[in-house]
XYZ file of C-alpha atoms in Angstrom:
400
model
C 0.000 0.000 0.000
C 1.279 3.445 -0.880
C 2.463 5.534 2.087
C 0.837 8.803 3.071
C 1.959 11.400 0.500
C 4.139 14.215 1.768
C 1.535 16.794 0.799
C -1.027 15.062 2.973
C 1.315 15.509 5.907
C 1.788 19.132 4.990
C -1.973 19.617 4.867
C -2.229 18.173 8.362
C 0.456 20.544 9.561
C 2.733 17.755 10.813
C 5.616 18.310 8.427
C 5.413 22.000 7.642
C 7.121 23.304 10.822
C 10.008 20.882 10.380
C 10.464 21.939 6.769
C 10.313 25.620 7.587
C 12.770 25.387 10.487
C 15.171 22.728 9.207
C 18.712 23.894 8.407
C 19.900 23.780 4.811
C 21.386 20.417 3.917
C 24.635 21.673 2.425
C 26.337 21.766 -0.944
C 27.305 18.114 -1.199
C 30.345 17.002 -3.217
C 29.523 18.460 -6.629
C 30.796 22.068 -6.266
C 34.172 20.861 -4.968
C 34.376 18.330 -7.804
C 33.702 21.018 -10.424
C 36.183 23.418 -8.824
C 38.812 20.686 -8.955
C 38.328 20.489 -12.732
C 39.061 24.198 -13.226
C 42.433 25.277 -14.582
C 44.727 27.078 -12.155
C 43.874 30.750 -11.949
C 41.978 33.451 -10.088
C 38.565 31.810 -10.376
C 39.762 28.465 -9.047
C 41.665 30.125 -6.202
C 38.656 32.210 -5.210
C 36.224 29.282 -5.270
C 38.642 27.046 -3.385
C 38.864 29.684 -0.660
C 35.111 29.243 -0.093
C 35.165 25.489 0.431
C 33.714 24.923 3.884
C 31.668 28.129 3.866
C 28.180 27.901 5.412
C 25.314 27.699 2.943
C 22.911 30.614 2.659
C 19.731 30.691 0.602
C 20.008 32.955 -2.432
C 17.541 34.121 -5.074
C 20.381 33.945 -7.611
C 19.945 30.148 -7.459
C 16.687 28.994 -9.086
C 15.641 25.359 -8.725
C 14.725 24.253 -12.258
C 11.805 21.850 -11.710
C 13.370 21.150 -8.296
C 16.585 19.140 -8.458
C 15.870 16.811 -11.411
C 19.444 15.644 -11.897
C 18.608 13.123 -9.159
C 14.906 13.501 -8.271
C 11.799 13.134 -10.475
C 10.989 16.651 -11.661
C 8.057 18.644 -10.302
C 7.612 16.353 -7.307
C 7.584 17.428 -3.671
C 10.809 15.493 -3.137
C 12.528 17.313 -6.009
C 11.362 20.723 -4.754
C 12.538 19.995 -1.216
C 15.925 18.867 -2.551
C 16.249 22.112 -4.530
C 15.413 24.226 -1.486
C 17.804 22.214 0.691
C 20.563 23.210 -1.753
C 19.945 26.896 -1.079
C 17.772 27.787 -4.062
C 15.764 30.873 -3.147
C 13.267 30.374 -5.968
C 11.316 27.255 -7.004
C 9.611 26.516 -10.310
C 6.336 24.804 -11.126
C 5.738 24.427 -14.854
C 1.973 24.866 -15.095
C -0.412 23.025 -17.384
C -4.027 21.867 -17.054
C -6.101 18.708 -16.861
C -9.270 17.667 -18.682
C -11.325 19.409 -15.989
C -9.189 22.576 -16.346
C -7.313 22.225 -13.066
C -3.708 23.412 -12.873
C -0.916 20.916 -12.236
C 2.888 20.855 -12.278
C 4.290 19.194 -15.414
C 6.961 20.413 -17.823
C 4.595 19.963 -20.756
C 0.962 19.110 -21.238
C 2.025 16.099 -23.299
C 4.862 14.566 -21.267
C 3.022 12.088 -19.043
C 4.397 9.145 -21.035
C 7.976 10.053 -20.049
C 7.462 11.593 -16.576
C 4.878 9.233 -15.039
C 3.804 5.600 -15.079
C 0.666 6.276 -17.141
C 1.574 3.764 -19.868
C 1.613 0.914 -17.351
C -1.502 2.119 -15.533
C -5.236 1.818 -16.145
C -5.125 5.258 -17.780
C -2.999 4.140 -20.741
C -6.108 3.931 -22.934
C -6.580 7.711 -22.548
C -3.331 8.543 -24.340
C -3.461 10.468 -27.623
C -0.860 8.099 -29.045
C -0.917 4.676 -27.362
C 2.407 2.933 -26.843
C 3.825 1.558 -30.082
C 6.836 -0.778 -29.747
C 10.136 -0.370 -31.534
C 10.361 -2.466 -34.693
C 13.186 -2.471 -37.210
C 14.315 1.132 -37.677
C 11.156 2.526 -36.050
C 11.561 3.712 -32.469
C 9.030 3.143 -29.711
C 6.589 6.052 -29.418
C 3.752 7.281 -27.233
C 2.098 10.561 -26.255
C -0.022 11.134 -23.164
C -1.490 14.476 -22.086
C -2.772 15.932 -18.830
C -5.708 17.315 -20.832
C -6.902 13.740 -21.418
C -7.394 12.922 -17.741
C -9.136 14.475 -14.749
C -7.390 15.981 -11.761
C -8.266 12.970 -9.589
C -6.818 10.640 -12.224
C -3.677 12.796 -12.466
C -3.225 12.577 -8.703
C -3.248 8.787 -8.949
C -0.238 8.688 -11.275
C 3.261 7.852 -10.052
C 5.980 10.276 -11.220
C 9.334 8.982 -12.465
C 12.564 10.359 -13.840
C 11.920 11.960 -17.226
C 13.046 9.251 -19.627
C 11.989 6.759 -22.274
C 13.653 3.757 -23.862
C 13.194 4.262 -27.589
C 14.227 0.649 -28.238
C 11.465 -0.722 -25.984
C 9.168 -3.468 -27.225
C 6.857 -3.247 -24.194
C 5.378 -0.384 -22.214
C 7.264 -1.663 -19.168
C 10.594 -1.404 -20.978
C 9.668 2.092 -22.180
C 9.786 3.263 -18.552
C 13.602 3.053 -18.671
C 16.143 5.037 -20.645
C 17.407 7.221 -17.777
C 20.556 9.116 -18.780
C 23.680 7.576 -17.281
C 24.570 10.788 -15.451
C 21.200 10.886 -13.685
C 19.910 8.284 -11.242
C 16.943 6.133 -10.278
C 18.058 6.114 -6.642
C 15.365 8.536 -5.433
C 12.310 7.470 -7.423
C 10.422 5.442 -4.838
C 6.847 6.745 -4.504
C 7.516 10.419 -5.262
C 4.694 12.903 -4.668
C 2.906 14.349 -7.691
C 1.637 17.920 -7.245
C -1.048 20.298 -8.329
C -0.053 23.916 -8.852
C -1.856 24.916 -5.649
C 0.011 22.218 -3.710
C 3.327 23.499 -5.062
C 2.446 26.962 -3.767
C 1.726 25.564 -0.297
C 4.996 23.638 -0.297
C 7.060 26.607 -1.509
C 5.529 28.742 1.238
C 6.529 26.143 3.833
C 10.030 25.969 2.373
C 10.343 29.756 2.477
C 11.206 30.172 -1.208
C 9.911 32.512 -3.881
C 8.052 31.104 -6.878
C 8.482 31.253 -10.641
C 5.621 29.398 -12.343
C 5.828 28.907 -16.101
C 2.570 28.912 -18.049
C 3.217 26.108 -20.529
C 2.001 26.210 -24.123
C -1.058 23.950 -24.444
C -0.837 20.887 -26.681
C -4.560 21.243 -27.330
C -6.242 23.888 -29.425
C -7.409 26.879 -27.411
C -10.038 27.675 -26.296
C -10.269 24.243 -24.698
C -13.899 23.484 -23.864
C -14.452 27.232 -23.423
C -11.189 27.724 -21.485
C -9.328 30.565 -23.223
C -5.645 31.438 -23.068
C -6.539 34.509 -21.007
C -8.559 32.314 -18.613
C -5.521 30.054 -18.287
C -3.128 32.940 -17.606
C -5.523 34.469 -15.075
C -6.231 31.177 -13.279
C -2.527 30.720 -12.590
C -2.265 34.143 -10.930
C -5.541 33.639 -9.065
C -4.091 30.607 -7.270
C -1.282 32.767 -5.817
C -3.766 35.417 -4.740
C -5.983 32.769 -3.133
C -2.972 31.446 -1.209
C -2.071 34.935 0.018
C 1.296 34.998 -1.729
C 2.538 38.566 -2.268
C 3.201 39.486 -5.889
C 6.782 40.368 -4.941
C 7.422 36.658 -4.291
C 6.171 35.519 -7.718
C 7.931 35.675 -11.100
C 5.381 34.342 -13.636
C 6.999 33.104 -16.851
C 5.946 32.304 -20.398
C 7.442 31.774 -23.851
C 4.270 33.436 -25.144
C 4.707 37.212 -25.086
C 0.938 37.640 -25.081
C 0.770 35.926 -21.672
C 3.395 38.306 -20.289
C 1.580 41.345 -21.690
C -1.710 40.029 -20.293
C -0.208 39.946 -16.792
C 1.327 43.401 -17.215
C -2.048 44.853 -18.201
C -4.456 42.859 -16.034
C -2.358 41.934 -12.990
C 0.213 44.758 -12.859
C 1.665 43.789 -9.475
C 2.457 40.310 -10.772
C 3.203 41.630 -14.263
C 5.986 43.826 -12.867
C 8.005 40.628 -12.363
C 6.719 38.692 -15.372
C 9.479 36.865 -17.244
C 9.527 36.554 -21.042
C 11.286 33.291 -21.921
C 13.086 33.068 -25.260
C 15.156 30.469 -27.084
C 17.153 30.524 -30.341
C 15.903 29.216 -33.661
C 18.178 27.601 -36.243
C 19.145 30.949 -37.764
C 20.099 32.603 -34.462
C 23.613 34.024 -34.076
C 24.341 35.570 -30.685
C 26.684 38.076 -32.358
C 24.461 39.097 -35.288
C 21.456 41.340 -34.494
C 19.930 40.624 -37.910
C 19.159 37.072 -36.719
C 17.369 38.066 -33.491
C 13.601 37.834 -33.100
C 13.381 40.150 -30.091
C 13.294 43.956 -30.240
C 14.645 44.884 -26.808
C 13.571 48.518 -26.948
C 10.019 47.550 -27.880
C 9.854 44.931 -25.116
C 10.946 47.499 -22.541
C 8.372 49.992 -23.871
C 5.657 47.342 -23.459
C 6.542 47.010 -19.789
C 8.620 43.815 -19.938
C 11.304 43.996 -17.260
C 12.670 40.434 -17.243
C 14.001 38.546 -20.257
C 15.097 34.917 -19.871
C 17.140 33.616 -22.806
C 18.763 30.187 -22.784
C 22.449 30.192 -21.788
C 23.690 29.714 -25.337
C 22.179 33.081 -26.341
C 24.105 35.030 -23.712
C 27.683 33.817 -24.178
C 30.160 33.593 -27.028
C 33.776 32.394 -27.344
C 36.447 35.073 -26.892
C 40.185 34.476 -26.452
C 39.629 30.824 -25.589
C 37.026 31.400 -22.882
C 33.428 32.515 -22.365
C 32.370 36.137 -22.860
C 29.118 38.074 -22.885
C 27.470 37.908 -26.312
C 26.377 40.928 -28.300
C 22.814 39.754 -27.681
C 23.376 39.978 -23.928
C 25.027 43.392 -24.178
C 22.209 44.928 -26.182
C 19.491 43.406 -23.971
C 21.169 44.909 -20.921
C 21.590 48.251 -22.670
C 17.807 48.339 -23.189
C 17.341 48.053 -19.421
C 16.144 44.438 -19.315
C 16.958 42.210 -16.345
C 18.349 38.890 -17.538
C 17.673 35.428 -16.128
C 19.014 32.305 -17.842
C 18.387 28.557 -18.130
C 19.386 25.787 -17.533
C 22.622 24.674 -15.936
C 23.341 20.983 -15.257
C 21.078 19.599 -18.000
C 23.884 18.526 -20.297
C 25.696 15.789 -18.415
C 29.506 15.616 -18.565
C 30.936 18.370 -20.786
C 33.834 16.427 -22.321
C 32.025 16.272 -25.681
C 30.970 19.916 -25.820
C 27.814 20.034 -23.710
C 25.188 19.729 -26.457
C 22.390 22.230 -27.121
C 22.866 24.434 -24.063
C 26.462 25.074 -25.104
C 26.045 25.196 -28.876
C 27.342 28.777 -29.095
C 30.517 27.785 -27.231
C 31.070 24.140 -28.190
C 34.602 24.891 -29.401
C 35.737 25.902 -25.903
C 33.636 23.473 -23.844
C 35.429 20.210 -23.072
C 35.659 19.824 -19.300
C 33.241 19.749 -16.367
C 35.110 22.696 -14.837
C 33.735 24.778 -17.701
C 30.472 24.917 -15.743
C 32.028 27.377 -13.309
C 33.766 29.300 -16.107
C 30.308 29.723 -17.652
C 28.594 30.642 -14.367
C 31.279 33.228 -13.666
C 30.774 34.831 -17.081
C 26.996 34.835 -16.707
C 27.268 36.438 -13.258
C 30.093 38.931 -13.749
C 29.979 39.862 -17.456
C 26.386 39.207 -18.517
C 25.175 40.186 -15.029
C 22.194 37.856 -14.928
C 19.967 38.148 -11.862
C 19.447 34.400 -11.566
C 20.388 31.022 -13.043
C 18.081 28.020 -13.332
C 19.859 24.769 -12.524
C 18.962 21.086 -12.329
C 21.348 20.854 -9.361
C 20.963 24.165 -7.519
C 23.887 23.613 -5.123
C 26.292 24.408 -7.961
C 24.864 27.901 -8.405
C 24.241 28.443 -4.697
C 27.901 27.760 -3.875
C 29.089 30.265 -6.454
C 26.601 32.918 -5.349
C 27.513 32.493 -1.675
C 31.221 32.627 -2.453
C 30.889 35.787 -4.552
C 28.425 37.487 -2.212
C 25.614 37.637 -4.767
């Protein structure tokens, strides 16, 4: 029989005081490991001098979906791990169910990789039922929150985000976890609604940065418009008594951001416009950019959140602020970036998140070279990370 979920304990008030009063857990071994991989120089010397420093919570460190390098994303356990690593801000990616209730999932259509739905009684609800790998065809499936009710969603078991594309059964499809992640902490994790994430973040004493995810369904959805969706997310913070100053609502859809600026100005003042590069993007060539920084600022946008690869460029064998970053700052925009620790070991260049600097990325120590550039040269106000302790250590050491 499944144990009492953590959120049930929180609702009863038995765990909340302990969470709120518990000391931070500490950095763990990863920051020291990464520092050890740095070349000799000022940065390494400075960071080494901070080994053994006490941990302090910092808003510069943003827990990206919690701490999903080791915990199933968007679960209570992942959020608690992120907060225990000193992250001052937690993230719930917000989507909705068939009955238009808000829940924490990275995408409306990721249940097949982030939960056990394919091996549950709800598998028949999936848009694309599991299809096994055969010959050169990979195994596929697609399951959406919009296909199930809130009560059905709450009955699902989260898992590490993964899929085995060579699977011939739905059970095999549950595997495929990247070798640099782990299945060590996946036993009965706690799935969350958006409202439950708010309650947990309040108990953990962290600020909140919900992302309104793009629906996989056509909008309006059964009369539920995009504006209804954007408003419902804010309403749940107001209902919970969370001050607007503690909330940084995000969206890749500029219309959502402008809606909040116009209709919920206190929350809109901290609304974050997320952006990512397309195939033609060059961080050094303004002709390839889709954003007009001056226009965004005139519309009331104060926070821009590009992916890391948009903000840095190679210069003299190391990382430097890109022209994109310089011009965004010159327009008065505050910059936040995403997402550190999603690339695994960097010996082979780091993949998509480092595609503007692949030529100089070849060592795990490059993580701190990159963080230092983002903090000191780009002057970001926060960094999302899948393992927040890495950013927290740097921020504490540098007094950010």
